[in-house]
Amino acid sequence: MFPAEQSPPSYEELAALVVELKLLVSAQAAEIAELKRRLAADSHNSSRPPSSDGLRKKPAPKSLRQRSGRKPGRAKGDPGGRLEQVADPDDIVDHHPAACGGCGDALNSARSVGYRARQVFDLLEITPEVTEHRLHQAVCGCGHATTAPAPDLVNAATVYGPGVRAAICYLSAYQHLPAKRLAEAMESLFELPLSTGTVISVLARAHDGLEGFEAQVKDHLTTVAVAHADESAVRVAGKLHWLHVMCTHLVTFYGIHTRRDRVAMDDLAVLPAFTGTLVTDALASYTVYGTGQALCGAHVLRELIAVTEDTRRDTSWAQVMIDVLIEAKDAVAVALTAGQHALAPVALDGFQERYRNAALCGIAAHPRPAHGPKPKARALAERLRDRAAEYQRYMTDFAVPFDNN
């Protein structure tokens, strides 16, 4: 019963309340689904690096390649990592049998009729080689004493030579050892005591010494016909920075910046002068650089995989798009092997038609909501439609690869 002073709600008020509650439940369901999607995101279905996956159990890998018919294993001609015997070993140790394995008689005077060679590859103890430079003094008849000049880089009583400095740069820049662990490794492996300050000093000197090479890399990147660019989040002194990369198959330029956008790209002074085709992810900042654009297939495949793993809607369009992109990539590889410079028009038209239909089906499968943000799957399908020429660049221009890998 309602109090005398309060009348019961009308039908229209109840209907409005039901609609409001439905909208609230729908919005909450969308938020929950988005949180689940973010929790499920890892390196196989997003742009996150594999190192961010942590120790959680990963899903079974889903191969995106078509069957080639070849047997699994090392490719023909690939040397692999297996040890191979050498023709001129450093030392030879002969082992002769002492007694017959049949009758037991001694074999001291028996002649050798052959041998089986087994080789052991090992590291000798590595110790530093110390070279002493004695800067002699000589006294002239006039009474003036002159000291011999020291060689370049021998500017103190004890210094580290070029081999040590090269090892520090390699372990830091290529193997990514932190300064403290690098110093520990140098002492453990080579009996060379190092401080972290020395490590930093050596790296700073190497950076300065590479200034000319860096200029050559930048000049090379501005003149090539096709280049690749990408950016990844990194931590510098605990703060978020962005590692910008631009490369070809010959060289790679790295630049650290606090920004991800065009401000950083302009400051690093490579992309503004680039005049070729740039292969990138879908970040809008890249669209102003170069004379041609191509979008990385590996990036969009990860986004499409994420769509196929969302069971709330029909995701068949995403799988169709994956199949089209991969089949076209394989067709281009076959054509290149055959010495061809373009896909057959019928084949290209077929790939492009299937691509267009898949993108349109994706848009239809993810309608725009009346309220709230656009679903990520719809945004992806719209981008595939609107930037089709850039995603299909590898199909129409064999000089442009499928991805940034």
Short mmCIF file of N, CA, C and O in Angstrom, two decimals, residues 154-283:
data_model
loop_
_atom_site.label_atom_id
_atom_site.label_comp_id
_atom_site.label_asym_id
_atom_site.label_seq_id
_atom_site.Cartn_x
_atom_site.Cartn_y
_atom_site.Cartn_z
N VAL A 154 94.97 5.76 -24.11
CA VAL A 154 95.74 5.32 -22.94
C VAL A 154 96.07 6.59 -22.15
O VAL A 154 97.19 7.09 -22.14
N ASN A 155 95.04 7.09 -21.46
CA ASN A 155 95.16 8.41 -20.84
C ASN A 155 95.18 8.36 -19.32
O ASN A 155 94.92 9.35 -18.67
N ALA A 156 95.46 7.18 -18.75
CA ALA A 156 95.54 7.06 -17.30
C ALA A 156 96.47 5.89 -16.97
O ALA A 156 96.93 5.16 -17.85
N ALA A 157 96.76 5.73 -15.67
CA ALA A 157 97.66 4.65 -15.26
C ALA A 157 97.09 3.28 -15.60
O ALA A 157 97.83 2.35 -15.94
N THR A 158 95.77 3.12 -15.50
CA THR A 158 95.11 1.87 -15.89
C THR A 158 93.83 2.22 -16.65
O THR A 158 93.05 3.06 -16.19
N VAL A 159 93.63 1.61 -17.78
CA VAL A 159 92.43 1.85 -18.58
C VAL A 159 91.95 0.53 -19.14
O VAL A 159 92.70 -0.46 -19.22
N TYR A 160 90.68 0.50 -19.55
CA TYR A 160 90.12 -0.67 -20.21
C TYR A 160 90.32 -0.52 -21.72
O TYR A 160 90.06 0.54 -22.29
N GLY A 161 90.77 -1.59 -22.35
CA GLY A 161 91.05 -1.57 -23.78
C GLY A 161 89.80 -1.68 -24.64
O GLY A 161 88.68 -1.85 -24.14
N PRO A 162 89.97 -1.61 -25.96
CA PRO A 162 88.83 -1.63 -26.87
C PRO A 162 88.02 -2.92 -26.81
O PRO A 162 86.80 -2.90 -27.01
N GLY A 163 88.68 -4.06 -26.55
CA GLY A 163 87.93 -5.32 -26.44
C GLY A 163 86.98 -5.32 -25.25
O GLY A 163 85.84 -5.79 -25.36
N VAL A 164 87.43 -4.78 -24.12
CA VAL A 164 86.58 -4.70 -22.94
C VAL A 164 85.43 -3.74 -23.20
O VAL A 164 84.26 -4.03 -22.88
N ARG A 165 85.72 -2.60 -23.79
CA ARG A 165 84.66 -1.62 -24.07
C ARG A 165 83.64 -2.19 -25.06
O ARG A 165 82.43 -1.96 -24.93
N ALA A 166 84.11 -2.96 -26.03
CA ALA A 166 83.19 -3.57 -27.00
C ALA A 166 82.29 -4.59 -26.31
O ALA A 166 81.09 -4.68 -26.60
N ALA A 167 82.86 -5.38 -25.38
CA ALA A 167 82.05 -6.36 -24.65
C ALA A 167 80.98 -5.67 -23.81
O ALA A 167 79.84 -6.13 -23.73
N ILE A 168 81.33 -4.56 -23.18
CA ILE A 168 80.36 -3.80 -22.38
C ILE A 168 79.22 -3.30 -23.27
O ILE A 168 78.04 -3.44 -22.92
N CYS A 169 79.56 -2.74 -24.41
CA CYS A 169 78.53 -2.23 -25.32
C CYS A 169 77.63 -3.36 -25.83
O CYS A 169 76.41 -3.21 -25.92
N TYR A 170 78.22 -4.49 -26.15
CA TYR A 170 77.44 -5.63 -26.66
C TYR A 170 76.48 -6.16 -25.61
O TYR A 170 75.29 -6.37 -25.87
N LEU A 171 76.99 -6.37 -24.40
CA LEU A 171 76.15 -6.93 -23.34
C LEU A 171 75.05 -5.96 -22.93
O LEU A 171 73.96 -6.39 -22.52
N SER A 172 75.30 -4.68 -23.06
CA SER A 172 74.27 -3.70 -22.69
C SER A 172 73.29 -3.46 -23.83
O SER A 172 72.08 -3.63 -23.68
N ALA A 173 73.81 -3.06 -25.00
CA ALA A 173 72.94 -2.62 -26.09
C ALA A 173 72.24 -3.78 -26.78
O ALA A 173 71.11 -3.63 -27.25
N TYR A 174 72.88 -4.95 -26.86
CA TYR A 174 72.28 -6.06 -27.59
C TYR A 174 71.66 -7.09 -26.66
O TYR A 174 70.55 -7.57 -26.91
N GLN A 175 72.35 -7.44 -25.60
CA GLN A 175 71.82 -8.43 -24.66
C GLN A 175 71.00 -7.80 -23.53
O GLN A 175 70.42 -8.52 -22.71
N HIS A 176 70.98 -6.48 -23.45
CA HIS A 176 70.11 -5.74 -22.53
C HIS A 176 70.37 -6.06 -21.06
O HIS A 176 69.44 -6.11 -20.26
N LEU A 177 71.62 -6.26 -20.69
CA LEU A 177 71.95 -6.46 -19.29
C LEU A 177 71.98 -5.11 -18.57
O LEU A 177 72.60 -4.16 -19.05
N PRO A 178 71.33 -5.00 -17.41
CA PRO A 178 71.45 -3.76 -16.63
C PRO A 178 72.89 -3.55 -16.18
O PRO A 178 73.68 -4.50 -16.13
N ALA A 179 73.22 -2.32 -15.85
CA ALA A 179 74.61 -1.97 -15.54
C ALA A 179 75.19 -2.82 -14.41
O ALA A 179 76.32 -3.30 -14.50
N LYS A 180 74.40 -3.03 -13.35
CA LYS A 180 74.93 -3.80 -12.21
C LYS A 180 75.19 -5.25 -12.59
O LYS A 180 76.25 -5.81 -12.28
N ARG A 181 74.24 -5.88 -13.29
CA ARG A 181 74.44 -7.27 -13.69
C ARG A 181 75.55 -7.39 -14.72
O ARG A 181 76.28 -8.39 -14.75
N LEU A 182 75.68 -6.39 -15.57
CA LEU A 182 76.76 -6.41 -16.55
C LEU A 182 78.12 -6.38 -15.86
O LEU A 182 79.03 -7.13 -16.23
N ALA A 183 78.25 -5.52 -14.86
CA ALA A 183 79.51 -5.46 -14.12
C ALA A 183 79.81 -6.80 -13.43
O ALA A 183 80.96 -7.27 -13.42
N GLU A 184 78.78 -7.42 -12.87
CA GLU A 184 78.97 -8.72 -12.23
C GLU A 184 79.39 -9.77 -13.24
O GLU A 184 80.26 -10.62 -12.97
N ALA A 185 78.78 -9.74 -14.44
CA ALA A 185 79.13 -10.71 -15.48
C ALA A 185 80.58 -10.54 -15.94
O ALA A 185 81.30 -11.52 -16.13
N MET A 186 81.03 -9.32 -16.10
CA MET A 186 82.40 -9.08 -16.54
C MET A 186 83.41 -9.58 -15.52
O MET A 186 84.45 -10.14 -15.88
N GLU A 187 83.09 -9.41 -14.24
CA GLU A 187 84.01 -9.89 -13.21
C GLU A 187 83.98 -11.42 -13.12
O GLU A 187 85.03 -12.06 -12.97
N SER A 188 82.79 -12.02 -13.25
CA SER A 188 82.68 -13.47 -13.15
C SER A 188 83.31 -14.18 -14.35
O SER A 188 83.98 -15.20 -14.20
N LEU A 189 83.10 -13.64 -15.53
CA LEU A 189 83.58 -14.31 -16.75
C LEU A 189 85.04 -14.00 -17.06
O LEU A 189 85.78 -14.87 -17.52
N PHE A 190 85.45 -12.74 -16.83
CA PHE A 190 86.76 -12.30 -17.31
C PHE A 190 87.69 -11.79 -16.22
O PHE A 190 88.78 -11.31 -16.53
N GLU A 191 87.26 -11.88 -14.95
CA GLU A 191 88.08 -11.40 -13.82
C GLU A 191 88.43 -9.92 -13.99
O GLU A 191 89.54 -9.48 -13.70
N LEU A 192 87.44 -9.16 -14.48
CA LEU A 192 87.64 -7.72 -14.66
C LEU A 192 86.69 -6.98 -13.73
O LEU A 192 85.48 -6.98 -13.94
N PRO A 193 87.21 -6.35 -12.68
CA PRO A 193 86.33 -5.59 -11.79
C PRO A 193 85.85 -4.31 -12.45
O PRO A 193 86.65 -3.53 -12.98
N LEU A 194 84.53 -4.13 -12.46
CA LEU A 194 83.94 -2.93 -13.07
C LEU A 194 82.94 -2.31 -12.10
O LEU A 194 82.25 -3.02 -11.37
N SER A 195 82.85 -1.01 -12.12
CA SER A 195 81.80 -0.32 -11.38
C SER A 195 80.69 0.03 -12.37
O SER A 195 80.90 0.10 -13.58
N THR A 196 79.48 0.25 -11.84
CA THR A 196 78.39 0.65 -12.71
C THR A 196 78.68 2.00 -13.35
O THR A 196 78.27 2.27 -14.48
N GLY A 197 79.41 2.85 -12.64
CA GLY A 197 79.80 4.14 -13.21
C GLY A 197 80.67 3.97 -14.45
O GLY A 197 80.53 4.71 -15.43
N THR A 198 81.58 2.98 -14.40
CA THR A 198 82.42 2.71 -15.57
C THR A 198 81.59 2.24 -16.74
O THR A 198 81.81 2.64 -17.88
N VAL A 199 80.61 1.37 -16.46
CA VAL A 199 79.72 0.88 -17.53
C VAL A 199 79.02 2.06 -18.20
O VAL A 199 78.98 2.17 -19.43
N ILE A 200 78.45 2.94 -17.40
CA ILE A 200 77.73 4.10 -17.94
C ILE A 200 78.68 4.99 -18.74
O ILE A 200 78.34 5.50 -19.82
N SER A 201 79.89 5.17 -18.23
CA SER A 201 80.87 6.02 -18.92
C SER A 201 81.26 5.44 -20.27
O SER A 201 81.36 6.17 -21.27
N VAL A 202 81.47 4.13 -20.32
CA VAL A 202 81.83 3.47 -21.59
C VAL A 202 80.69 3.61 -22.59
O VAL A 202 80.92 3.89 -23.78
N LEU A 203 79.46 3.40 -22.13
CA LEU A 203 78.32 3.52 -23.04
C LEU A 203 78.14 4.94 -23.55
O LEU A 203 77.81 5.16 -24.72
N ALA A 204 78.38 5.93 -22.68
CA ALA A 204 78.26 7.32 -23.10
C ALA A 204 79.32 7.66 -24.15
O ALA A 204 79.04 8.35 -25.14
N ARG A 205 80.54 7.14 -23.95
CA ARG A 205 81.61 7.39 -24.93
C ARG A 205 81.28 6.72 -26.27
O ARG A 205 81.50 7.29 -27.34
N ALA A 206 80.70 5.51 -26.20
CA ALA A 206 80.31 4.82 -27.44
C ALA A 206 79.21 5.60 -28.16
O ALA A 206 79.22 5.71 -29.40
N HIS A 207 78.27 6.14 -27.39
CA HIS A 207 77.20 6.94 -27.99
C HIS A 207 77.76 8.15 -28.73
O HIS A 207 77.37 8.43 -29.87
N ASP A 208 78.70 8.83 -28.10
CA ASP A 208 79.30 9.99 -28.75
C ASP A 208 80.09 9.57 -29.99
O ASP A 208 80.07 10.27 -31.01
N GLY A 209 80.75 8.43 -29.91
CA GLY A 209 81.55 7.98 -31.03
C GLY A 209 80.73 7.55 -32.23
O GLY A 209 81.24 7.49 -33.36
N LEU A 210 79.45 7.24 -32.00
CA LEU A 210 78.58 6.78 -33.09
C LEU A 210 77.79 7.93 -33.72
O LEU A 210 76.88 7.68 -34.52
N GLU A 211 78.13 9.16 -33.39
CA GLU A 211 77.38 10.30 -33.92
C GLU A 211 77.43 10.32 -35.44
O GLU A 211 76.41 10.53 -36.12
N GLY A 212 78.59 10.07 -36.02
CA GLY A 212 78.71 10.06 -37.47
C GLY A 212 77.92 8.93 -38.10
O GLY A 212 77.26 9.11 -39.14
N PHE A 213 77.97 7.76 -37.48
CA PHE A 213 77.21 6.61 -37.99
C PHE A 213 75.71 6.87 -37.91
O PHE A 213 74.95 6.53 -38.83
N GLU A 214 75.26 7.49 -36.81
CA GLU A 214 73.85 7.82 -36.68
C GLU A 214 73.40 8.75 -37.81
O GLU A 214 72.30 8.58 -38.38
N ALA A 215 74.24 9.70 -38.17
CA ALA A 215 73.90 10.60 -39.26
C ALA A 215 73.78 9.84 -40.57
O ALA A 215 72.89 10.11 -41.39
N GLN A 216 74.67 8.85 -40.79
CA GLN A 216 74.59 8.04 -42.00
C GLN A 216 73.31 7.22 -42.03
O GLN A 216 72.67 7.07 -43.08
N VAL A 217 72.91 6.66 -40.87
CA VAL A 217 71.68 5.89 -40.80
C VAL A 217 70.48 6.75 -41.14
O VAL A 217 69.59 6.36 -41.91
N LYS A 218 70.43 7.95 -40.58
CA LYS A 218 69.32 8.86 -40.87
C LYS A 218 69.28 9.23 -42.35
O LYS A 218 68.21 9.25 -42.96
N ASP A 219 70.45 9.50 -42.92
CA ASP A 219 70.49 9.84 -44.34
C ASP A 219 69.99 8.68 -45.19
O ASP A 219 69.25 8.88 -46.16
N HIS A 220 70.39 7.47 -44.83
CA HIS A 220 69.95 6.28 -45.56
C HIS A 220 68.43 6.13 -45.49
O HIS A 220 67.77 5.88 -46.50
N LEU A 221 67.87 6.30 -44.30
CA LEU A 221 66.44 6.10 -44.11
C LEU A 221 65.59 7.14 -44.85
O LEU A 221 64.46 6.85 -45.24
N THR A 222 66.12 8.31 -45.04
CA THR A 222 65.33 9.33 -45.73
C THR A 222 65.28 9.13 -47.23
O THR A 222 64.45 9.74 -47.91
N THR A 223 66.15 8.25 -47.77
CA THR A 223 66.23 8.12 -49.23
C THR A 223 65.72 6.77 -49.74
O THR A 223 65.60 6.60 -50.95
N VAL A 224 65.42 5.81 -48.85
CA VAL A 224 65.01 4.48 -49.31
C VAL A 224 63.56 4.52 -49.83
O VAL A 224 62.78 5.40 -49.47
N ALA A 225 63.23 3.53 -50.66
CA ALA A 225 61.89 3.49 -51.25
C ALA A 225 60.85 2.99 -50.26
O ALA A 225 59.69 3.41 -50.30
N VAL A 226 61.25 2.06 -49.36
CA VAL A 226 60.32 1.48 -48.38
C VAL A 226 61.03 1.42 -47.04
O VAL A 226 62.18 0.99 -46.94
N ALA A 227 60.35 1.87 -45.99
CA ALA A 227 60.89 1.80 -44.64
C ALA A 227 59.77 1.43 -43.67
O ALA A 227 58.59 1.52 -44.00
N HIS A 228 60.17 1.01 -42.48
CA HIS A 228 59.22 0.57 -41.47
C HIS A 228 59.36 1.46 -40.23
O HIS A 228 60.46 1.86 -39.87
N ALA A 229 58.24 1.75 -39.58
CA ALA A 229 58.27 2.57 -38.37
C ALA A 229 57.30 1.99 -37.34
O ALA A 229 56.26 1.44 -37.70
N ASP A 230 57.69 2.12 -36.09
CA ASP A 230 56.84 1.63 -35.00
C ASP A 230 57.23 2.35 -33.72
O ASP A 230 58.25 3.05 -33.67
N GLU A 231 56.45 2.16 -32.68
CA GLU A 231 56.74 2.79 -31.38
C GLU A 231 56.25 1.87 -30.27
O GLU A 231 55.23 1.20 -30.41
N SER A 232 57.01 1.82 -29.19
CA SER A 232 56.67 0.96 -28.06
C SER A 232 56.91 1.71 -26.76
O SER A 232 57.85 2.51 -26.66
N ALA A 233 56.07 1.43 -25.77
CA ALA A 233 56.23 2.07 -24.46
C ALA A 233 57.41 1.46 -23.72
O ALA A 233 57.60 0.24 -23.72
N VAL A 234 58.23 2.29 -23.10
CA VAL A 234 59.36 1.84 -22.30
C VAL A 234 59.42 2.69 -21.03
O VAL A 234 58.83 3.77 -20.96
N ARG A 235 60.14 2.19 -20.05
CA ARG A 235 60.35 2.95 -18.81
C ARG A 235 61.76 3.49 -18.77
O ARG A 235 62.73 2.76 -18.98
N VAL A 236 61.88 4.77 -18.51
CA VAL A 236 63.18 5.41 -18.34
C VAL A 236 63.16 6.09 -16.98
O VAL A 236 62.37 7.01 -16.75
N ALA A 237 64.02 5.62 -16.08
CA ALA A 237 64.05 6.16 -14.72
C ALA A 237 62.67 6.10 -14.07
O ALA A 237 62.26 7.01 -13.35
N GLY A 238 61.94 5.01 -14.37
CA GLY A 238 60.63 4.81 -13.76
C GLY A 238 59.49 5.57 -14.41
O GLY A 238 58.34 5.43 -13.98
N LYS A 239 59.77 6.36 -15.44
CA LYS A 239 58.73 7.15 -16.09
C LYS A 239 58.45 6.63 -17.49
O LYS A 239 59.35 6.11 -18.16
N LEU A 240 57.22 6.81 -17.94
CA LEU A 240 56.81 6.34 -19.26
C LEU A 240 57.48 7.16 -20.36
O LEU A 240 57.40 8.38 -20.38
N HIS A 241 58.15 6.46 -21.28
CA HIS A 241 58.70 7.06 -22.48
C HIS A 241 58.28 6.20 -23.66
O HIS A 241 57.66 5.15 -23.49
N TRP A 242 58.66 6.64 -24.87
CA TRP A 242 58.33 5.89 -26.07
C TRP A 242 59.60 5.64 -26.88
O TRP A 242 60.38 6.56 -27.13
N LEU A 243 59.77 4.36 -27.25
CA LEU A 243 60.89 3.97 -28.10
C LEU A 243 60.41 3.98 -29.55
O LEU A 243 59.61 3.15 -29.95
N HIS A 244 60.90 4.94 -30.32
CA HIS A 244 60.52 5.06 -31.73
C HIS A 244 61.55 4.33 -32.58
O HIS A 244 62.76 4.49 -32.38
N VAL A 245 61.06 3.56 -33.53
CA VAL A 245 61.93 2.75 -34.38
C VAL A 245 61.62 3.04 -35.84
O VAL A 245 60.44 3.12 -36.24
N MET A 246 62.66 3.20 -36.64
CA MET A 246 62.51 3.28 -38.09
C MET A 246 63.64 2.46 -38.69
O MET A 246 64.80 2.57 -38.27
N CYS A 247 63.30 1.60 -39.66
CA CYS A 247 64.32 0.66 -40.13
C CYS A 247 64.08 0.20 -41.55
O CYS A 247 62.98 0.35 -42.11
N THR A 248 65.13 -0.38 -42.13
CA THR A 248 65.06 -1.19 -43.34
C THR A 248 65.71 -2.53 -42.99
O THR A 248 66.04 -2.77 -41.82
N HIS A 249 65.91 -3.39 -44.00
CA HIS A 249 66.58 -4.66 -43.71
C HIS A 249 68.06 -4.46 -43.44
O HIS A 249 68.75 -5.38 -42.99
N LEU A 250 68.57 -3.25 -43.68
CA LEU A 250 70.00 -2.98 -43.48
C LEU A 250 70.28 -2.27 -42.17
O LEU A 250 71.27 -2.59 -41.49
N VAL A 251 69.48 -1.29 -41.80
CA VAL A 251 69.79 -0.46 -40.63
C VAL A 251 68.53 -0.25 -39.80
O VAL A 251 67.40 -0.36 -40.28
N THR A 252 68.76 0.08 -38.53
CA THR A 252 67.66 0.40 -37.61
C THR A 252 68.04 1.63 -36.80
O THR A 252 69.14 1.71 -36.26
N PHE A 253 67.12 2.57 -36.75
CA PHE A 253 67.31 3.77 -35.93
C PHE A 253 66.37 3.70 -34.74
O PHE A 253 65.17 3.43 -34.88
N TYR A 254 66.91 3.92 -33.54
CA TYR A 254 66.12 3.96 -32.31
C TYR A 254 66.18 5.38 -31.73
O TYR A 254 67.24 6.01 -31.73
N GLY A 255 65.04 5.84 -31.25
CA GLY A 255 65.00 7.13 -30.58
C GLY A 255 64.06 7.10 -29.39
O GLY A 255 62.93 6.60 -29.50
N ILE A 256 64.49 7.61 -28.26
CA ILE A 256 63.67 7.67 -27.04
C ILE A 256 63.06 9.06 -26.91
O ILE A 256 63.75 10.07 -27.08
N HIS A 257 61.77 9.10 -26.60
CA HIS A 257 61.11 10.40 -26.45
C HIS A 257 59.99 10.26 -25.42
O HIS A 257 59.45 9.17 -25.22
N THR A 258 59.64 11.38 -24.79
CA THR A 258 58.55 11.35 -23.82
C THR A 258 57.19 11.33 -24.49
O THR A 258 56.17 11.05 -23.85
N ARG A 259 57.15 11.61 -25.80
CA ARG A 259 55.89 11.66 -26.53
C ARG A 259 55.82 10.51 -27.54
O ARG A 259 56.84 10.00 -28.01
N ARG A 260 54.58 10.15 -27.89
CA ARG A 260 54.36 9.10 -28.88
C ARG A 260 54.00 9.68 -30.25
O ARG A 260 54.19 9.03 -31.28
N ASP A 261 53.54 10.90 -30.30
CA ASP A 261 52.89 11.46 -31.48
C ASP A 261 53.87 12.17 -32.42
O ASP A 261 55.09 11.97 -32.35
N ARG A 262 53.31 13.05 -33.26
CA ARG A 262 54.12 13.74 -34.25
C ARG A 262 55.17 14.64 -33.65
O ARG A 262 56.21 14.91 -34.28
N VAL A 263 54.94 15.13 -32.45
CA VAL A 263 55.95 15.97 -31.80
C VAL A 263 57.26 15.20 -31.68
O VAL A 263 58.34 15.70 -32.02
N ALA A 264 57.16 13.95 -31.21
CA ALA A 264 58.36 13.12 -31.08
C ALA A 264 58.95 12.79 -32.44
O ALA A 264 60.17 12.84 -32.64
N MET A 265 58.10 12.43 -33.39
CA MET A 265 58.58 12.04 -34.71
C MET A 265 59.30 13.18 -35.41
O MET A 265 60.31 12.97 -36.09
N ASP A 266 58.80 14.39 -35.23
CA ASP A 266 59.47 15.55 -35.81
C ASP A 266 60.79 15.85 -35.08
O ASP A 266 61.80 16.19 -35.71
N ASP A 267 60.78 15.71 -33.75
CA ASP A 267 61.99 15.99 -32.97
C ASP A 267 63.13 15.03 -33.34
O ASP A 267 64.30 15.43 -33.36
N LEU A 268 62.79 13.76 -33.62
CA LEU A 268 63.82 12.78 -33.94
C LEU A 268 64.37 12.97 -35.36
O LEU A 268 65.37 12.36 -35.72
N ALA A 269 63.71 13.77 -36.16
CA ALA A 269 64.24 14.30 -37.42
C ALA A 269 64.62 13.23 -38.45
O ALA A 269 65.63 13.37 -39.13
N VAL A 270 63.82 12.17 -38.56
CA VAL A 270 64.02 11.20 -39.64
C VAL A 270 62.78 11.16 -40.54
O VAL A 270 62.87 11.34 -41.75
N LEU A 271 61.64 10.96 -39.93
CA LEU A 271 60.41 10.85 -40.71
C LEU A 271 60.07 12.10 -41.53
O LEU A 271 59.57 11.98 -42.65
N PRO A 272 60.28 13.31 -41.03
CA PRO A 272 59.92 14.49 -41.83
C PRO A 272 60.60 14.54 -43.19
O PRO A 272 60.06 15.12 -44.13
N ALA A 273 61.80 13.95 -43.30
CA ALA A 273 62.53 14.01 -44.56
C ALA A 273 62.31 12.76 -45.42
O ALA A 273 62.84 12.66 -46.53
N PHE A 274 61.52 11.80 -44.95
CA PHE A 274 61.30 10.55 -45.67
C PHE A 274 60.38 10.77 -46.86
O PHE A 274 59.36 11.46 -46.76
N THR A 275 60.71 10.15 -48.00
CA THR A 275 59.93 10.38 -49.22
C THR A 275 59.40 9.10 -49.84
O THR A 275 58.84 9.14 -50.93
N GLY A 276 59.56 7.96 -49.17
CA GLY A 276 59.13 6.70 -49.74
C GLY A 276 57.82 6.21 -49.17
O GLY A 276 57.00 6.98 -48.66
N THR A 277 57.61 4.88 -49.24
CA THR A 277 56.42 4.23 -48.68
C THR A 277 56.73 3.78 -47.26
O THR A 277 57.72 3.08 -47.02
N LEU A 278 55.90 4.16 -46.31
CA LEU A 278 56.12 3.87 -44.90
C LEU A 278 55.15 2.79 -44.44
O LEU A 278 53.93 2.93 -44.58
N VAL A 279 55.70 1.71 -43.87
CA VAL A 279 54.89 0.61 -43.34
C VAL A 279 54.78 0.80 -41.83
O VAL A 279 55.80 0.83 -41.13
N THR A 280 53.55 0.93 -41.31
CA THR A 280 53.36 1.27 -39.90
C THR A 280 52.13 0.55 -39.35
O THR A 280 51.45 -0.19 -40.06
N ASP A 281 51.87 0.79 -38.06
CA ASP A 281 50.58 0.42 -37.50
C ASP A 281 49.59 1.52 -37.86
O ASP A 281 49.89 2.41 -38.65
N ALA A 282 48.40 1.47 -37.27
CA ALA A 282 47.34 2.40 -37.69
C ALA A 282 47.36 3.72 -36.93
O ALA A 282 46.39 4.48 -36.98
N LEU A 283 48.45 4.04 -36.23
CA LEU A 283 48.54 5.31 -35.52
C LEU A 283 48.45 6.46 -36.51
O LEU A 283 49.19 6.54 -37.49
#
